[in-house]
Amino acid sequence: MRPFRFLAEARDVVDGRGLAETARRAESMGYDVLVITDHLIEQLAPIPAMATIAAA
């Protein structure tokens, strides 16, 4: 059996600082993936958001 991998969703994040904090917290808790909203609602721009997550 392959090991489980878990993901977290960065929900209700309103700025880069909060997104970076969420990414660090998810990583420290053992999550493998952090996903962000990509739909027709109020959201952070996807490319800068992913760059912020990668830099965290």
PDB file of N, CA and C in Angstrom:
ATOM      1  N   MET A   1       0.846  -1.173   0.000  1.00  0.00           N
ATOM      2  CA  MET A   1       0.000   0.000   0.000  1.00  0.00           C
ATOM      3  C   MET A   1       0.897   1.244   0.000  1.00  0.00           C
ATOM      4  N   ARG A   2       0.558   2.180  -0.827  1.00  0.00           N
ATOM      5  CA  ARG A   2       1.318   3.433  -0.893  1.00  0.00           C
ATOM      6  C   ARG A   2       0.952   4.319   0.289  1.00  0.00           C
ATOM      7  N   PRO A   3       1.914   5.128   0.752  1.00  0.00           N
ATOM      8  CA  PRO A   3       1.606   6.018   1.876  1.00  0.00           C
ATOM      9  C   PRO A   3       0.566   7.078   1.481  1.00  0.00           C
ATOM     10  N   PHE A   4      -0.200   7.490   2.460  1.00  0.00           N
ATOM     11  CA  PHE A   4      -1.188   8.543   2.243  1.00  0.00           C
ATOM     12  C   PHE A   4      -0.502   9.889   2.082  1.00  0.00           C
ATOM     13  N   ARG A   5      -1.099  10.743   1.268  1.00  0.00           N
ATOM     14  CA  ARG A   5      -0.677  12.137   1.151  1.00  0.00           C
ATOM     15  C   ARG A   5      -1.902  12.981   1.442  1.00  0.00           C
ATOM     16  N   PHE A   6      -1.692  14.088   2.137  1.00  0.00           N
ATOM     17  CA  PHE A   6      -2.805  14.938   2.542  1.00  0.00           C
ATOM     18  C   PHE A   6      -2.642  16.330   1.960  1.00  0.00           C
ATOM     19  N   LEU A   7      -3.769  16.993   1.688  1.00  0.00           N
ATOM     20  CA  LEU A   7      -3.724  18.373   1.211  1.00  0.00           C
ATOM     21  C   LEU A   7      -4.540  19.262   2.131  1.00  0.00           C
ATOM     22  N   ALA A   8      -4.164  20.533   2.106  1.00  0.00           N
ATOM     23  CA  ALA A   8      -4.885  21.552   2.869  1.00  0.00           C
ATOM     24  C   ALA A   8      -5.337  22.620   1.880  1.00  0.00           C
ATOM     25  N   GLU A   9      -6.410  23.299   2.209  1.00  0.00           N
ATOM     26  CA  GLU A   9      -6.910  24.379   1.369  1.00  0.00           C
ATOM     27  C   GLU A   9      -6.705  25.704   2.082  1.00  0.00           C
ATOM     28  N   ALA A  10      -6.088  26.653   1.380  1.00  0.00           N
ATOM     29  CA  ALA A  10      -5.882  27.993   1.929  1.00  0.00           C
ATOM     30  C   ALA A  10      -7.169  28.777   1.694  1.00  0.00           C
ATOM     31  N   ARG A  11      -8.072  28.702   2.641  1.00  0.00           N
ATOM     32  CA  ARG A  11      -9.389  29.314   2.524  1.00  0.00           C
ATOM     33  C   ARG A  11      -9.430  30.587   3.363  1.00  0.00           C
ATOM     34  N   ASP A  12     -10.143  31.573   2.907  1.00  0.00           N
ATOM     35  CA  ASP A  12     -10.335  32.821   3.649  1.00  0.00           C
ATOM     36  C   ASP A  12      -9.034  33.573   3.914  1.00  0.00           C
ATOM     37  N   VAL A  13      -8.048  33.392   3.055  1.00  0.00           N
ATOM     38  CA  VAL A  13      -6.795  34.138   3.164  1.00  0.00           C
ATOM     39  C   VAL A  13      -6.963  35.412   2.354  1.00  0.00           C
ATOM     40  N   VAL A  14      -6.616  36.563   2.950  1.00  0.00           N
ATOM     41  CA  VAL A  14      -6.876  37.836   2.266  1.00  0.00           C
ATOM     42  C   VAL A  14      -5.617  38.568   1.815  1.00  0.00           C
ATOM     43  N   ASP A  15      -4.433  38.095   2.233  1.00  0.00           N
ATOM     44  CA  ASP A  15      -3.208  38.772   1.812  1.00  0.00           C
ATOM     45  C   ASP A  15      -2.042  37.786   1.782  1.00  0.00           C
ATOM     46  N   GLY A  16      -0.923  38.251   1.232  1.00  0.00           N
ATOM     47  CA  GLY A  16       0.253  37.408   1.098  1.00  0.00           C
ATOM     48  C   GLY A  16       0.819  36.936   2.420  1.00  0.00           C
ATOM     49  N   ARG A  17       0.795  37.795   3.410  1.00  0.00           N
ATOM     50  CA  ARG A  17       1.320  37.423   4.731  1.00  0.00           C
ATOM     51  C   ARG A  17       0.521  36.258   5.318  1.00  0.00           C
ATOM     52  N   GLY A  18      -0.798  36.348   5.239  1.00  0.00           N
ATOM     53  CA  GLY A  18      -1.651  35.266   5.739  1.00  0.00           C
ATOM     54  C   GLY A  18      -1.469  33.984   4.947  1.00  0.00           C
ATOM     55  N   LEU A  19      -1.275  34.115   3.641  1.00  0.00           N
ATOM     56  CA  LEU A  19      -1.065  32.947   2.795  1.00  0.00           C
ATOM     57  C   LEU A  19       0.248  32.260   3.148  1.00  0.00           C
ATOM     58  N   ALA A  20       1.315  33.043   3.328  1.00  0.00           N
ATOM     59  CA  ALA A  20       2.607  32.465   3.703  1.00  0.00           C
ATOM     60  C   ALA A  20       2.515  31.770   5.057  1.00  0.00           C
ATOM     61  N   GLU A  21       1.823  32.376   6.002  1.00  0.00           N
ATOM     62  CA  GLU A  21       1.650  31.773   7.327  1.00  0.00           C
ATOM     63  C   GLU A  21       0.871  30.457   7.225  1.00  0.00           C
ATOM     64  N   THR A  22      -0.163  30.446   6.414  1.00  0.00           N
ATOM     65  CA  THR A  22      -0.950  29.231   6.216  1.00  0.00           C
ATOM     66  C   THR A  22      -0.101  28.135   5.579  1.00  0.00           C
ATOM     67  N   ALA A  23       0.722  28.505   4.598  1.00  0.00           N
ATOM     68  CA  ALA A  23       1.596  27.527   3.936  1.00  0.00           C
ATOM     69  C   ALA A  23       2.595  26.933   4.923  1.00  0.00           C
ATOM     70  N   ARG A  24       3.212  27.775   5.737  1.00  0.00           N
ATOM     71  CA  ARG A  24       4.181  27.271   6.730  1.00  0.00           C
ATOM     72  C   ARG A  24       3.498  26.369   7.750  1.00  0.00           C
ATOM     73  N   ARG A  25       2.323  26.766   8.201  1.00  0.00           N
ATOM     74  CA  ARG A  25       1.585  25.966   9.187  1.00  0.00           C
ATOM     75  C   ARG A  25       1.200  24.608   8.594  1.00  0.00           C
ATOM     76  N   ALA A  26       0.723  24.601   7.358  1.00  0.00           N
ATOM     77  CA  ALA A  26       0.339  23.341   6.709  1.00  0.00           C
ATOM     78  C   ALA A  26       1.548  22.421   6.565  1.00  0.00           C
ATOM     79  N   GLU A  27       2.680  22.981   6.171  1.00  0.00           N
ATOM     80  CA  GLU A  27       3.887  22.167   6.032  1.00  0.00           C
ATOM     81  C   GLU A  27       4.337  21.609   7.377  1.00  0.00           C
ATOM     82  N   SER A  28       4.279  22.431   8.415  1.00  0.00           N
ATOM     83  CA  SER A  28       4.707  21.963   9.740  1.00  0.00           C
ATOM     84  C   SER A  28       3.786  20.869  10.283  1.00  0.00           C
ATOM     85  N   MET A  29       2.540  20.839   9.806  1.00  0.00           N
ATOM     86  CA  MET A  29       1.585  19.816  10.241  1.00  0.00           C
ATOM     87  C   MET A  29       1.664  18.550   9.390  1.00  0.00           C
ATOM     88  N   GLY A  30       2.529  18.561   8.371  1.00  0.00           N
ATOM     89  CA  GLY A  30       2.731  17.364   7.558  1.00  0.00           C
ATOM     90  C   GLY A  30       1.930  17.282   6.275  1.00  0.00           C
ATOM     91  N   TYR A  31       1.231  18.349   5.910  1.00  0.00           N
ATOM     92  CA  TYR A  31       0.484  18.332   4.656  1.00  0.00           C
ATOM     93  C   TYR A  31       1.455  18.365   3.485  1.00  0.00           C
ATOM     94  N   ASP A  32       1.116  17.654   2.410  1.00  0.00           N
ATOM     95  CA  ASP A  32       1.961  17.579   1.225  1.00  0.00           C
ATOM     96  C   ASP A  32       1.608  18.630   0.181  1.00  0.00           C
ATOM     97  N   VAL A  33       0.350  19.067   0.171  1.00  0.00           N
ATOM     98  CA  VAL A  33      -0.153  19.952  -0.875  1.00  0.00           C
ATOM     99  C   VAL A  33      -0.983  21.059  -0.241  1.00  0.00           C
ATOM    100  N   LEU A  34      -0.832  22.271  -0.762  1.00  0.00           N
ATOM    101  CA  LEU A  34      -1.680  23.387  -0.351  1.00  0.00           C
ATOM    102  C   LEU A  34      -2.362  23.910  -1.606  1.00  0.00           C
ATOM    103  N   VAL A  35      -3.677  23.909  -1.615  1.00  0.00           N
ATOM    104  CA  VAL A  35      -4.420  24.385  -2.782  1.00  0.00           C
ATOM    105  C   VAL A  35      -5.044  25.738  -2.473  1.00  0.00           C
ATOM    106  N   ILE A  36      -5.242  26.519  -3.536  1.00  0.00           N
ATOM    107  CA  ILE A  36      -5.869  27.825  -3.395  1.00  0.00           C
ATOM    108  C   ILE A  36      -7.111  27.872  -4.281  1.00  0.00           C
ATOM    109  N   THR A  37      -7.988  28.804  -4.000  1.00  0.00           N
ATOM    110  CA  THR A  37      -9.218  28.964  -4.765  1.00  0.00           C
ATOM    111  C   THR A  37      -8.894  29.382  -6.189  1.00  0.00           C
ATOM    112  N   ASP A  38      -9.568  28.777  -7.132  1.00  0.00           N
ATOM    113  CA  ASP A  38      -9.428  29.143  -8.535  1.00  0.00           C
ATOM    114  C   ASP A  38     -10.822  29.090  -9.154  1.00  0.00           C
ATOM    115  N   HIS A  39     -11.615  30.102  -8.850  1.00  0.00           N
ATOM    116  CA  HIS A  39     -12.989  30.118  -9.329  1.00  0.00           C
ATOM    117  C   HIS A  39     -13.445  31.572  -9.454  1.00  0.00           C
ATOM    118  N   LEU A  40     -14.655  31.770  -9.831  1.00  0.00           N
ATOM    119  CA  LEU A  40     -15.177  33.113 -10.075  1.00  0.00           C
ATOM    120  C   LEU A  40     -15.714  33.756  -8.803  1.00  0.00           C
ATOM    121  N   ILE A  41     -14.890  33.820  -7.796  1.00  0.00           N
ATOM    122  CA  ILE A  41     -15.233  34.503  -6.551  1.00  0.00           C
ATOM    123  C   ILE A  41     -14.061  35.397  -6.181  1.00  0.00           C
ATOM    124  N   GLU A  42     -14.231  36.215  -5.175  1.00  0.00           N
ATOM    125  CA  GLU A  42     -13.144  37.078  -4.730  1.00  0.00           C
ATOM    126  C   GLU A  42     -11.988  36.213  -4.241  1.00  0.00           C
ATOM    127  N   GLN A  43     -10.803  36.447  -4.792  1.00  0.00           N
ATOM    128  CA  GLN A  43      -9.659  35.597  -4.485  1.00  0.00           C
ATOM    129  C   GLN A  43      -8.357  36.332  -4.740  1.00  0.00           C
ATOM    130  N   LEU A  44      -7.267  35.735  -4.308  1.00  0.00           N
ATOM    131  CA  LEU A  44      -5.940  36.242  -4.628  1.00  0.00           C
ATOM    132  C   LEU A  44      -5.601  35.832  -6.060  1.00  0.00           C
ATOM    133  N   ALA A  45      -4.748  36.608  -6.722  1.00  0.00           N
ATOM    134  CA  ALA A  45      -4.305  36.239  -8.062  1.00  0.00           C
ATOM    135  C   ALA A  45      -3.505  34.937  -7.972  1.00  0.00           C
ATOM    136  N   PRO A  46      -3.804  33.942  -8.800  1.00  0.00           N
ATOM    137  CA  PRO A  46      -3.212  32.618  -8.640  1.00  0.00           C
ATOM    138  C   PRO A  46      -1.687  32.561  -8.752  1.00  0.00           C
ATOM    139  N   ILE A  47      -1.091  33.213  -9.738  1.00  0.00           N
ATOM    140  CA  ILE A  47       0.359  33.099  -9.937  1.00  0.00           C
ATOM    141  C   ILE A  47       1.130  33.741  -8.786  1.00  0.00           C
ATOM    142  N   PRO A  48       0.850  34.999  -8.384  1.00  0.00           N
ATOM    143  CA  PRO A  48       1.546  35.547  -7.219  1.00  0.00           C
ATOM    144  C   PRO A  48       1.282  34.742  -5.944  1.00  0.00           C
ATOM    145  N   ALA A  49       0.074  34.195  -5.807  1.00  0.00           N
ATOM    146  CA  ALA A  49      -0.238  33.388  -4.625  1.00  0.00           C
ATOM    147  C   ALA A  49       0.628  32.135  -4.589  1.00  0.00           C
ATOM    148  N   MET A  50       0.774  31.464  -5.722  1.00  0.00           N
ATOM    149  CA  MET A  50       1.618  30.264  -5.762  1.00  0.00           C
ATOM    150  C   MET A  50       3.080  30.606  -5.513  1.00  0.00           C
ATOM    151  N   ALA A  51       3.539  31.757  -6.010  1.00  0.00           N
ATOM    152  CA  ALA A  51       4.914  32.190  -5.747  1.00  0.00           C
ATOM    153  C   ALA A  51       5.114  32.459  -4.258  1.00  0.00           C
ATOM    154  N   THR A  52       4.127  33.045  -3.607  1.00  0.00           N
ATOM    155  CA  THR A  52       4.198  33.292  -2.160  1.00  0.00           C
ATOM    156  C   THR A  52       4.273  31.985  -1.396  1.00  0.00           C
ATOM    157  N   ILE A  53       3.461  31.002  -1.788  1.00  0.00           N
ATOM    158  CA  ILE A  53       3.489  29.689  -1.139  1.00  0.00           C
ATOM    159  C   ILE A  53       4.859  29.049  -1.316  1.00  0.00           C
ATOM    160  N   ALA A  54       5.406  29.102  -2.526  1.00  0.00           N
ATOM    161  CA  ALA A  54       6.716  28.496  -2.790  1.00  0.00           C
ATOM    162  C   ALA A  54       7.818  29.173  -1.980  1.00  0.00           C
ATOM    163  N   ALA A  55       7.720  30.477  -1.802  1.00  0.00           N
ATOM    164  CA  ALA A  55       8.749  31.211  -1.056  1.00  0.00           C
ATOM    165  C   ALA A  55       8.636  31.017   0.450  1.00  0.00           C
ATOM    166  N   ALA A  56       7.463  30.620   0.927  1.00  0.00           N
ATOM    167  CA  ALA A  56       7.258  30.424   2.370  1.00  0.00           C
ATOM    168  C   ALA A  56       7.978  29.194   2.777  1.00  0.00           C
TER     169      ALA A  56
END
